[in-house]
Short mmCIF file of N, CA and C in Angstrom, two decimals:
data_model
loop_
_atom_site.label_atom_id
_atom_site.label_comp_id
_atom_site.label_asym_id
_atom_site.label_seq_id
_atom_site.Cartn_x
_atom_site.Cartn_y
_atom_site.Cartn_z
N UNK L 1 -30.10 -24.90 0.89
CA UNK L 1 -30.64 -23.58 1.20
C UNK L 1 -30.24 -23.16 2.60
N UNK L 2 -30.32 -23.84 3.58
CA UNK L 2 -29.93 -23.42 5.08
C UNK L 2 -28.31 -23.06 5.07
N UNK L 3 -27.39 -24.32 4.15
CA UNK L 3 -26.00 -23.92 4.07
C UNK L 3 -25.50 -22.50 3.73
N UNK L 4 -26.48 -22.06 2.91
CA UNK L 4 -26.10 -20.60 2.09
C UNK L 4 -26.80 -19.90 3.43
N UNK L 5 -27.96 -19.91 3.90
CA UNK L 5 -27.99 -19.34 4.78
C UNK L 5 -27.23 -18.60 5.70
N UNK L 6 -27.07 -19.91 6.58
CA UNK L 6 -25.64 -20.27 6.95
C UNK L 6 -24.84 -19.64 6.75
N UNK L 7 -24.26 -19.58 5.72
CA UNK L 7 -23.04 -18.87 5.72
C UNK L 7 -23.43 -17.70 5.12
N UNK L 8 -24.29 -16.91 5.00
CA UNK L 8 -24.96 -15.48 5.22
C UNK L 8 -24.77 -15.06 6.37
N UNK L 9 -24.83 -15.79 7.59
CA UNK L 9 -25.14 -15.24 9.29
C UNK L 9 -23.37 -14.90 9.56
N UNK L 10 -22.86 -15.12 8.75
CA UNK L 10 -21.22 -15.26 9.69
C UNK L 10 -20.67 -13.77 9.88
N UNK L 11 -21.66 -12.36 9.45
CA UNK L 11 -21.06 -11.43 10.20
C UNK L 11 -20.29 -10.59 9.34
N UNK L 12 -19.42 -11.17 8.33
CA UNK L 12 -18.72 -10.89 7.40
C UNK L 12 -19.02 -9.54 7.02
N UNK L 13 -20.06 -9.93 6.42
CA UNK L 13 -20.67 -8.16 5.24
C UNK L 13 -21.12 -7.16 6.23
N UNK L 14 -20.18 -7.39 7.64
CA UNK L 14 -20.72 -6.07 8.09
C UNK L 14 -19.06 -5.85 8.51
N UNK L 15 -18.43 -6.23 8.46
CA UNK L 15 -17.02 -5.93 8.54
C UNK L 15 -16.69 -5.03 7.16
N UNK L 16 -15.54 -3.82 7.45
CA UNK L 16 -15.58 -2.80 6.60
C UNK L 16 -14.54 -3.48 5.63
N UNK L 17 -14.17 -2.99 4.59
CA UNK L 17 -13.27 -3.16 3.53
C UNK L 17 -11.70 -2.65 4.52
N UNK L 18 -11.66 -1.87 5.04
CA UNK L 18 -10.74 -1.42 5.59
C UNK L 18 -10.55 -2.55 7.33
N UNK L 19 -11.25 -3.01 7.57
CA UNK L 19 -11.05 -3.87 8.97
C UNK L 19 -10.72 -5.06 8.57
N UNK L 20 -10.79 -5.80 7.45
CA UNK L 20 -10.60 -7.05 6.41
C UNK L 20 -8.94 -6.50 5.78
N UNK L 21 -8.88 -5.46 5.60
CA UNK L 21 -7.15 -5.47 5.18
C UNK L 21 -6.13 -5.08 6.47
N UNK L 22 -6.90 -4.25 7.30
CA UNK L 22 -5.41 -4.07 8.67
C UNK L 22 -5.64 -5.71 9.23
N UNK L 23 -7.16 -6.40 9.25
CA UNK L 23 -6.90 -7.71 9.69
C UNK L 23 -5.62 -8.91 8.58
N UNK L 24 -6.08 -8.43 7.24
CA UNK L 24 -5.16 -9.05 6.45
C UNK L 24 -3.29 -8.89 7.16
N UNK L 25 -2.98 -8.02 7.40
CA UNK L 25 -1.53 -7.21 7.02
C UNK L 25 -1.42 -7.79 8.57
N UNK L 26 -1.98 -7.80 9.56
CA UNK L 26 -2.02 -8.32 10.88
C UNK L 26 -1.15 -9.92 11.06
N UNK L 27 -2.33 -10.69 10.05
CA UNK L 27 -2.46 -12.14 10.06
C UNK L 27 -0.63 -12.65 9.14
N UNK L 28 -0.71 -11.62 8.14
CA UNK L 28 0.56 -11.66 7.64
C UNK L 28 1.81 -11.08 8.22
N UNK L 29 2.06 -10.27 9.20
CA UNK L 29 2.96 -10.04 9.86
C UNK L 29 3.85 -11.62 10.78
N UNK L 30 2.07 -11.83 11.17
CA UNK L 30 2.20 -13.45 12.12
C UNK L 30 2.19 -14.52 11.41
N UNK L 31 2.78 -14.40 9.83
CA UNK L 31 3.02 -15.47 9.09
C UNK L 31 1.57 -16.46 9.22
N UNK L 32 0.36 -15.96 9.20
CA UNK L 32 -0.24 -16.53 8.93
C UNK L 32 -1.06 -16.71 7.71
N UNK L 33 -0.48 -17.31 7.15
CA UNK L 33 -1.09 -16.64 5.14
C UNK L 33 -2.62 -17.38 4.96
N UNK L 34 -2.51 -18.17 5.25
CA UNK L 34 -4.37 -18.70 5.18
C UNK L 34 -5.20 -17.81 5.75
N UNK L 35 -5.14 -17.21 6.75
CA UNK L 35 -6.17 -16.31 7.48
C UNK L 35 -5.46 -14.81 6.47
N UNK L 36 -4.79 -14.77 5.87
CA UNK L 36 -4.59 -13.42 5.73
C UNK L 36 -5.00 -13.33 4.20
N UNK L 37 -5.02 -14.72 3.66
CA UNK L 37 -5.82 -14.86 2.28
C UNK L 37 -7.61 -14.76 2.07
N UNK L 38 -7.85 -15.28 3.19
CA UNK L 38 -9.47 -15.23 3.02
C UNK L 38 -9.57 -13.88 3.65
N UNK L 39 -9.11 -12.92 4.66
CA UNK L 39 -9.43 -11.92 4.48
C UNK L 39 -9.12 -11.10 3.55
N UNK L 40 -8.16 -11.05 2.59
CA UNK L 40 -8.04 -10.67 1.26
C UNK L 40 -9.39 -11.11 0.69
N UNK L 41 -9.61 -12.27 -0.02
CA UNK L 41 -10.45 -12.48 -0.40
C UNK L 41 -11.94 -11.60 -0.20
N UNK L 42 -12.41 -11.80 1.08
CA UNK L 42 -13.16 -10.95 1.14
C UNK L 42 -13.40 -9.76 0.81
N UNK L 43 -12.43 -8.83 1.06
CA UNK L 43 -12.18 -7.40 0.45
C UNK L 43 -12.31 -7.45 -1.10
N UNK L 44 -11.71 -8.68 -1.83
CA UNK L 44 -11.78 -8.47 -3.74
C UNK L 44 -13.39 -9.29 -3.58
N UNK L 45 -14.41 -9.39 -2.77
CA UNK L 45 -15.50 -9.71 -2.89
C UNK L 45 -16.26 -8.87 -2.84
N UNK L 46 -16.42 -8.03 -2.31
CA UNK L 46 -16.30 -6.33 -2.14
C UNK L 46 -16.36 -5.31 -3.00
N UNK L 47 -14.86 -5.80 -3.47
CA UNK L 47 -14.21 -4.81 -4.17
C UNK L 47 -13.02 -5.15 -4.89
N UNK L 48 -13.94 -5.68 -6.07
CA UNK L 48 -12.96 -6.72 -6.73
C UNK L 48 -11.68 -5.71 -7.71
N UNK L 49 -11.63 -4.45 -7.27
CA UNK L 49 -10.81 -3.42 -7.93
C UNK L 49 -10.11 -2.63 -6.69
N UNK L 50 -9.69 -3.49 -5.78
CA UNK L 50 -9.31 -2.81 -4.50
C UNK L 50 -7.63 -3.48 -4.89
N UNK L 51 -6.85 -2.55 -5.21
CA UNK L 51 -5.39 -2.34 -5.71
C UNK L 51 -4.67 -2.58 -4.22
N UNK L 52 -5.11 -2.61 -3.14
CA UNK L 52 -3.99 -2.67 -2.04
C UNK L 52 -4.15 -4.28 -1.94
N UNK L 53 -5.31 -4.60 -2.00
CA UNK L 53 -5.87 -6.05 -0.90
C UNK L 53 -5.21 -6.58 -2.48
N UNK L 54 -5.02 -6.69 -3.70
CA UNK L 54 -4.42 -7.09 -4.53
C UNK L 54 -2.58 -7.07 -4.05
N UNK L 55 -1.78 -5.92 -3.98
CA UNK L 55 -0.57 -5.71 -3.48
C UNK L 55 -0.49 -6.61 -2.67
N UNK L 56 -1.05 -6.38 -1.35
CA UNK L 56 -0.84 -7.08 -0.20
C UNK L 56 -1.38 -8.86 -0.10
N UNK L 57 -1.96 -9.37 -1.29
CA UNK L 57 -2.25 -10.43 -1.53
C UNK L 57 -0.48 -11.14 -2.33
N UNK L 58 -0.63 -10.08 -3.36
CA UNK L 58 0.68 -10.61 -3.69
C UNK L 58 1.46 -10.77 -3.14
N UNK L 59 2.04 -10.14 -1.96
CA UNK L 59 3.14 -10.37 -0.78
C UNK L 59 2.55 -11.86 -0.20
N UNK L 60 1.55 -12.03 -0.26
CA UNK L 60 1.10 -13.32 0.79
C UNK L 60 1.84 -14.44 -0.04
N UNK L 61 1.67 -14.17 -1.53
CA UNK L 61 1.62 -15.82 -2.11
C UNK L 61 3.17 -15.45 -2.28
N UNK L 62 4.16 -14.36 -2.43
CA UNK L 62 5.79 -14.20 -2.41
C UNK L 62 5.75 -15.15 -1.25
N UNK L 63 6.05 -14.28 -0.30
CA UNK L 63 5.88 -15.10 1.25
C UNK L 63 5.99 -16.74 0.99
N UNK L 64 4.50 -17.41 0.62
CA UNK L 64 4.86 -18.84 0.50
C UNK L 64 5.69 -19.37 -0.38
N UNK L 65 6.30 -18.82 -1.62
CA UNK L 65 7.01 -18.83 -2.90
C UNK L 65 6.18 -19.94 -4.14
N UNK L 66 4.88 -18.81 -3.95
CA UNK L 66 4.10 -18.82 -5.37
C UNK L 66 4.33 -17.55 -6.31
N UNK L 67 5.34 -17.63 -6.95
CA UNK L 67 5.94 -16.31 -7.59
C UNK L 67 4.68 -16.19 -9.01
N UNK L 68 4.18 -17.32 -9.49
CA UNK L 68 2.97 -17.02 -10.23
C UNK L 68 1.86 -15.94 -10.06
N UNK L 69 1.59 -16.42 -9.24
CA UNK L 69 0.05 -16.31 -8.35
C UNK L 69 0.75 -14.39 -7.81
N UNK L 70 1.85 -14.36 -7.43
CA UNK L 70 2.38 -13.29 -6.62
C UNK L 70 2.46 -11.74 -8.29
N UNK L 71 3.12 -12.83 -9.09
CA UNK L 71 2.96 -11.84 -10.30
C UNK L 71 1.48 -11.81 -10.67
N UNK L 72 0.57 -12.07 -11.04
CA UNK L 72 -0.45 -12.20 -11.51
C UNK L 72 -1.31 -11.06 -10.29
N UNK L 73 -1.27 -11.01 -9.28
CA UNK L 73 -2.16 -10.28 -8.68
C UNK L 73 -1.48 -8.53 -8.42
N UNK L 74 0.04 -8.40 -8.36
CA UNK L 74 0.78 -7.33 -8.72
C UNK L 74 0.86 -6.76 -10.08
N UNK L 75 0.43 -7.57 -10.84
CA UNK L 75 -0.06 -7.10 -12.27
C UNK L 75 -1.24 -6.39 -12.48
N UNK L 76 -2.00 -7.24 -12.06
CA UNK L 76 -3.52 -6.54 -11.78
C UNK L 76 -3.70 -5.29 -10.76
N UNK L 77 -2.93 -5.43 -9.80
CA UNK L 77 -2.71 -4.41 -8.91
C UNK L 77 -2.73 -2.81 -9.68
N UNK L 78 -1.29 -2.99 -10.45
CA UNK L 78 -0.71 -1.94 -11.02
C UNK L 78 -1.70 -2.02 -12.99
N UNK L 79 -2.76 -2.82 -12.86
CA UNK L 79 -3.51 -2.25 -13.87
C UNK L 79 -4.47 -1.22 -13.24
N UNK L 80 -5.30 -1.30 -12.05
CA UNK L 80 -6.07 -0.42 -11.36
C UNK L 80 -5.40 0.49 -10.84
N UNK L 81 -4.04 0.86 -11.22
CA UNK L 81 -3.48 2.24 -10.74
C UNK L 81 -2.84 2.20 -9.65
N UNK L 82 -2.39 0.73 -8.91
CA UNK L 82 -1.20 0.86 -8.17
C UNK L 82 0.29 1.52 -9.00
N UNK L 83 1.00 2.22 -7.90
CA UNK L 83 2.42 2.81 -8.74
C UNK L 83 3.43 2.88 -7.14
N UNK L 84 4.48 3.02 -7.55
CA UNK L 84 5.54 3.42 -6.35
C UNK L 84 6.55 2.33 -6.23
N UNK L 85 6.89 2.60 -4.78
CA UNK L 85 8.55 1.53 -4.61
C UNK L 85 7.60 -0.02 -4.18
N UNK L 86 6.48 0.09 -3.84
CA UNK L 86 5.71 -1.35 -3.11
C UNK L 86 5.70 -2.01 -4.27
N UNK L 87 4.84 -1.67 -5.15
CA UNK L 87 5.02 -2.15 -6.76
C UNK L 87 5.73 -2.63 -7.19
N UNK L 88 6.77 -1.84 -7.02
CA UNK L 88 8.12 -2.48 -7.93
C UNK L 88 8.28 -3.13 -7.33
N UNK L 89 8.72 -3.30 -5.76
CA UNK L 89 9.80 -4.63 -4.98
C UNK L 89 9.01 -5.45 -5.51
N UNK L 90 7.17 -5.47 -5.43
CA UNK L 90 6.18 -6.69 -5.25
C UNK L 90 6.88 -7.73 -6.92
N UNK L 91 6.41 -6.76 -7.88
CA UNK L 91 6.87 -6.98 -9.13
C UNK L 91 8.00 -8.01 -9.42
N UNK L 92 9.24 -6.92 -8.97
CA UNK L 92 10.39 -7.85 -8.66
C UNK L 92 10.50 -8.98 -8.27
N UNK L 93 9.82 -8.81 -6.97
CA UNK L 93 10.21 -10.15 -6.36
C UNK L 93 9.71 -11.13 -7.09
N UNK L 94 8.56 -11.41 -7.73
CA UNK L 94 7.49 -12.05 -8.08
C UNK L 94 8.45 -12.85 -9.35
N UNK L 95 9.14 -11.88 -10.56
CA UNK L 95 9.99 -12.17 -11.07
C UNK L 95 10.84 -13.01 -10.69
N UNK L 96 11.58 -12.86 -9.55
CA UNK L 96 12.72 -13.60 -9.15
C UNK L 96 12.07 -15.13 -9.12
N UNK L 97 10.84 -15.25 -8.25
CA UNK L 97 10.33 -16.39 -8.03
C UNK L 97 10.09 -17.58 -8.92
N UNK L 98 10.10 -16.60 -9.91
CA UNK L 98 9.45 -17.28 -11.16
C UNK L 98 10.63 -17.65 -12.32
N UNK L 99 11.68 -16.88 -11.62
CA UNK L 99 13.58 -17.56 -12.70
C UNK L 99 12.84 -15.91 -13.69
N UNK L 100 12.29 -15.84 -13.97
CA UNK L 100 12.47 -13.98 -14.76
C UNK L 100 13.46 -13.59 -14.27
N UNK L 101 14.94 -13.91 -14.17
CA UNK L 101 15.86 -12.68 -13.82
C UNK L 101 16.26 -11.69 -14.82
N UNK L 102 16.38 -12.08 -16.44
CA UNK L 102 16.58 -11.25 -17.25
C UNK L 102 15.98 -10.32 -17.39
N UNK L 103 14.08 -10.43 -16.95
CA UNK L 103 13.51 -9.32 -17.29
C UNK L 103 13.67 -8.35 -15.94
N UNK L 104 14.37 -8.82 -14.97
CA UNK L 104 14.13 -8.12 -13.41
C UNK L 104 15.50 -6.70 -14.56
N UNK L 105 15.91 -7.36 -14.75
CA UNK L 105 17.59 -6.73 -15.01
C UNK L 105 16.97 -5.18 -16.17
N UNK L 106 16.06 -5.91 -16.85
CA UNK L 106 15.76 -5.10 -18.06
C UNK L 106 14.87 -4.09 -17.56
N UNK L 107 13.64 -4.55 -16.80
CA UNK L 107 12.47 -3.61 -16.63
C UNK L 107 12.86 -2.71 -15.88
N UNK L 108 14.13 -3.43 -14.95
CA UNK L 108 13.97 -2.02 -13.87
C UNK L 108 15.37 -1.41 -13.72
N UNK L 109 15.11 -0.14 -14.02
CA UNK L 109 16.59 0.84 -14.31
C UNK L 109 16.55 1.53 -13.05
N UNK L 110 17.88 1.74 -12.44
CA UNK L 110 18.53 3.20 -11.82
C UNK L 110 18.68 3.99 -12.58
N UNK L 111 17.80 5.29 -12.21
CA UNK L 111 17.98 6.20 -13.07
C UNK L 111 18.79 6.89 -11.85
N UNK L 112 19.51 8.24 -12.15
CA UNK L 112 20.82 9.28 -11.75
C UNK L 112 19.79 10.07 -10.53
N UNK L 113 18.80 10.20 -10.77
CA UNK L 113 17.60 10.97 -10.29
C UNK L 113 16.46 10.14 -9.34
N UNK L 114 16.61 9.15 -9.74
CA UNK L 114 16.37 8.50 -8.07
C UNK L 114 16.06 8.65 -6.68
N UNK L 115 15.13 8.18 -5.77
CA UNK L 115 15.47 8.72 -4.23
C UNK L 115 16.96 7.71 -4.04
N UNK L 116 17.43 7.55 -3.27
CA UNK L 116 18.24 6.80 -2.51
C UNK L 116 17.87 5.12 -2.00
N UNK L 117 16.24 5.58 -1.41
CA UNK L 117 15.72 4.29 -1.17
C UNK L 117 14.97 3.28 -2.04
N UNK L 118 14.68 3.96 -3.36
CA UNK L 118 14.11 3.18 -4.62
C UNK L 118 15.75 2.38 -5.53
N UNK L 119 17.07 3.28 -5.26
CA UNK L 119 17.93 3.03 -6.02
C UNK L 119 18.54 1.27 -4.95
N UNK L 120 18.32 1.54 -3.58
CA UNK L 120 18.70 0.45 -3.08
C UNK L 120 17.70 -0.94 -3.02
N UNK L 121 16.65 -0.69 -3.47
CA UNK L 121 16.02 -1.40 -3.86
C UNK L 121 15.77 -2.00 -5.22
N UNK L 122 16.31 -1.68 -6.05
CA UNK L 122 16.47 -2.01 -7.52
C UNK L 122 17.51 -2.44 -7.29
N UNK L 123 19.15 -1.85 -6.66
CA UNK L 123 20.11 -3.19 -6.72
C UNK L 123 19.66 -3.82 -5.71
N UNK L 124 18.84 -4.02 -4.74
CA UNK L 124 18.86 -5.46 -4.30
C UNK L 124 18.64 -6.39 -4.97
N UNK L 125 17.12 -5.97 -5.82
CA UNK L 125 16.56 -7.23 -7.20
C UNK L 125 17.38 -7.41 -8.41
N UNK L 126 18.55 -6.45 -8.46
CA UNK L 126 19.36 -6.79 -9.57
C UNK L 126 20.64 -7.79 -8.66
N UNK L 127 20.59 -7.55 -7.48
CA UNK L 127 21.93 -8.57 -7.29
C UNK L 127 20.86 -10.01 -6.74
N UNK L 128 19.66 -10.17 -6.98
CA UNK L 128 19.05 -11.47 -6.40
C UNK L 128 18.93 -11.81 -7.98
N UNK L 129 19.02 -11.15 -8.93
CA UNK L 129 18.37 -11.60 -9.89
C UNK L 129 19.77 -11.97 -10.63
N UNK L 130 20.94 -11.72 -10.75
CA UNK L 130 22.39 -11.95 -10.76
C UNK L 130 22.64 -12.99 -10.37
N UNK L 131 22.24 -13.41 -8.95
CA UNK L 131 22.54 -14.88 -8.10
C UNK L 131 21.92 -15.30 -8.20
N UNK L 132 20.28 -15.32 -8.98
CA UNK L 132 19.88 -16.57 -9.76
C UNK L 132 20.20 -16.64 -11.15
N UNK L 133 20.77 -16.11 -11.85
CA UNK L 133 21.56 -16.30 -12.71
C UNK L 133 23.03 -17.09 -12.74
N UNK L 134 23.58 -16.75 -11.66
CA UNK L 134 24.78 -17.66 -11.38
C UNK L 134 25.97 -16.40 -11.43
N UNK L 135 25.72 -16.06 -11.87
CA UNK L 135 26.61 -14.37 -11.95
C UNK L 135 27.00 -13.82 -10.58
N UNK L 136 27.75 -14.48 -9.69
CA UNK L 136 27.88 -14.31 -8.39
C UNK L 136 28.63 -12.95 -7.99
N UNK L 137 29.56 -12.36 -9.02
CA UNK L 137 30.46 -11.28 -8.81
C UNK L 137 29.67 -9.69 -9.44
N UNK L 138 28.71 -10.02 -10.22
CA UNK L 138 27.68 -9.18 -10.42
C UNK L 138 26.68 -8.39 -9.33
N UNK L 139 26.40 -10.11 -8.95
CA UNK L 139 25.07 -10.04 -7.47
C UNK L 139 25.97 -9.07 -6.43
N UNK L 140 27.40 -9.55 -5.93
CA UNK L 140 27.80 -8.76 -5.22
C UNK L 140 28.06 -7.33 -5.47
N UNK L 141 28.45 -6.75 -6.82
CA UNK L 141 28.52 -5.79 -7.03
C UNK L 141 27.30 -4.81 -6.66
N UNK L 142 26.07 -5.62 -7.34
CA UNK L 142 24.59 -5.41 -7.01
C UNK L 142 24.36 -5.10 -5.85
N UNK L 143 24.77 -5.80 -4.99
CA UNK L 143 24.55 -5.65 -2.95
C UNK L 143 25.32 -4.54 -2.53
N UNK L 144 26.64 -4.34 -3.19
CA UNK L 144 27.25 -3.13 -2.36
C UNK L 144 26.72 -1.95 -3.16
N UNK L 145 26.15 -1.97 -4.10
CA UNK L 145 25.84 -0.55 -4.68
C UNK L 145 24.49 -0.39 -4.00
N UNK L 146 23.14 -1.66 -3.21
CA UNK L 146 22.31 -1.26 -2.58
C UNK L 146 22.75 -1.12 -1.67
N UNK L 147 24.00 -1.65 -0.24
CA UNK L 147 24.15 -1.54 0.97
C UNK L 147 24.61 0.65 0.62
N UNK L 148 25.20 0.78 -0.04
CA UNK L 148 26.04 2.27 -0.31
C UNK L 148 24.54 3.09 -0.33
N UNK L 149 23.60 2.88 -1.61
CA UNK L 149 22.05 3.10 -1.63
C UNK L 149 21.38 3.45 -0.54
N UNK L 150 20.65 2.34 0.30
CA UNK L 150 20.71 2.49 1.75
C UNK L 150 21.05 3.14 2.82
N UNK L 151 22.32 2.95 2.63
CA UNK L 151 23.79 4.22 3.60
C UNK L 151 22.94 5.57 3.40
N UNK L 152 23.24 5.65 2.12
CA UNK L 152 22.70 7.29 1.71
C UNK L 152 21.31 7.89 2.35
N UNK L 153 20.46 6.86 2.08
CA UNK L 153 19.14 7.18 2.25
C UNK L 153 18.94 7.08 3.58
N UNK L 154 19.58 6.42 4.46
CA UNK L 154 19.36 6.44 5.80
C UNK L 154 20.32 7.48 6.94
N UNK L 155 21.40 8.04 6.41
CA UNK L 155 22.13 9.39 6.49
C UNK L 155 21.52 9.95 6.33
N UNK L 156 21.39 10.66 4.72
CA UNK L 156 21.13 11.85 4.18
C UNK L 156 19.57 12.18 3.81
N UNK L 157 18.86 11.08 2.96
CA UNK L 157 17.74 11.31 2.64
C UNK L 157 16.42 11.67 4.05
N UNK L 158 16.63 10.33 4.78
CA UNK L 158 15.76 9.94 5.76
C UNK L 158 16.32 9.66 6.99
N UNK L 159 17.03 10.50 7.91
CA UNK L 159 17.96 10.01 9.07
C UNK L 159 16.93 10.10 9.79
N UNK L 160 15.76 10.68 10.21
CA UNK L 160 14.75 10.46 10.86
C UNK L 160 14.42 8.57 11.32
N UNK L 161 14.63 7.63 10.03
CA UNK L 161 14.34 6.54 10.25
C UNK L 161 15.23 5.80 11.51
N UNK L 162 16.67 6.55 11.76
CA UNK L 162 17.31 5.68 12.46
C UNK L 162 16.52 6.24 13.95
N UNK L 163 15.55 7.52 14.11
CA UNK L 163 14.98 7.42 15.56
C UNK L 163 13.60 6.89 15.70
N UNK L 164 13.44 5.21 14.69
CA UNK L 164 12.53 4.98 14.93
C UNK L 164 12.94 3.63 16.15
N UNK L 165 11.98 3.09 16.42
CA UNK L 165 11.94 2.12 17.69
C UNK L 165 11.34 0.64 17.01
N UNK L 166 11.80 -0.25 16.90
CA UNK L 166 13.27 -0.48 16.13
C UNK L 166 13.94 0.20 15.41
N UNK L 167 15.36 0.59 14.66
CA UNK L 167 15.36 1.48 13.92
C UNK L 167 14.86 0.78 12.46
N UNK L 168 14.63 1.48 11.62
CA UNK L 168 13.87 0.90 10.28
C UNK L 168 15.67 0.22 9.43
#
């Protein structure tokens, strides 16, 4: 009874849902994935339908290369209505981790209509998912159609990014 106590007094449940994930994304910048998991945690204690602290959980366990654990919580993510380019890379990557390269290849299309920066991001996971396949002249094909991707989007789409500090 005092243990539960105890660990009632630690302060926690007065920390916001939102000070538990910039602390999460903090702890994970500094490669610290244990501190950036229990503050995850906390937040799906919370708010066990909180779609970012899910996303950004999945990056934690990519990061260590638990591609399971990384798909499984990007799944759930994008059942509560996560969508966009975070999604997909998370997705992707999670795939790769896990030897899914066939389905990386299948699920995710360049479409003609595309931004620039979603198209260089789909061939990146199609040329990682190529070179775990063994398909080495593919993967490269894959890399120069994202490095060209990229080019574009950082010219034409978004040249703003090159006056950031680093540039992005």
């Amino acid at each position: 009874l005092l243990g539960a106590f105890i660990a009632g007094c630690d302060g926690s449940n007065n920390v916001s849902v939102e000070d538990h994930l910039k602390k999460a994304q903090e702890l994970l910048d500094k490669a610290d994935f244990r501190g950036s998991v229990i503050e995850l945690k906390n937040v799906l204690q919370k708010e066990p339908g909180n779609a970012t602290a899910r996303l950004i959980l999945s990056q934690v366990y990519a990061e260590v290369g638990d591609g399971a654990s990384a798909e499984k919580e990007i799944l759930q993510a994008q059942k509560l209505g996560l969508k966009g380019l975070d999604a997909t890379k998370a997705l992707g990557h999670a795939y790769i981790l896990t030897n899914k390269f066939k389905q990386v290849l299948e699920e995710f299309k360049v479409e003609d209509n595309d931004p620039a920066s979603r198209k260089a991001s789909i061939y990146l996971l199609h040329g990682d998912a190529y070179y775990g396949m063994g398909k080495n002249v593919d993967a490269v094909s894959a890399y120069d159609n994202a490095i060209k991707a990229y080019r574009k989007d950082i010219n034409e789409d978004r040249p703003h990014l090159k006056l950031t500090e680093p540039a992005e």
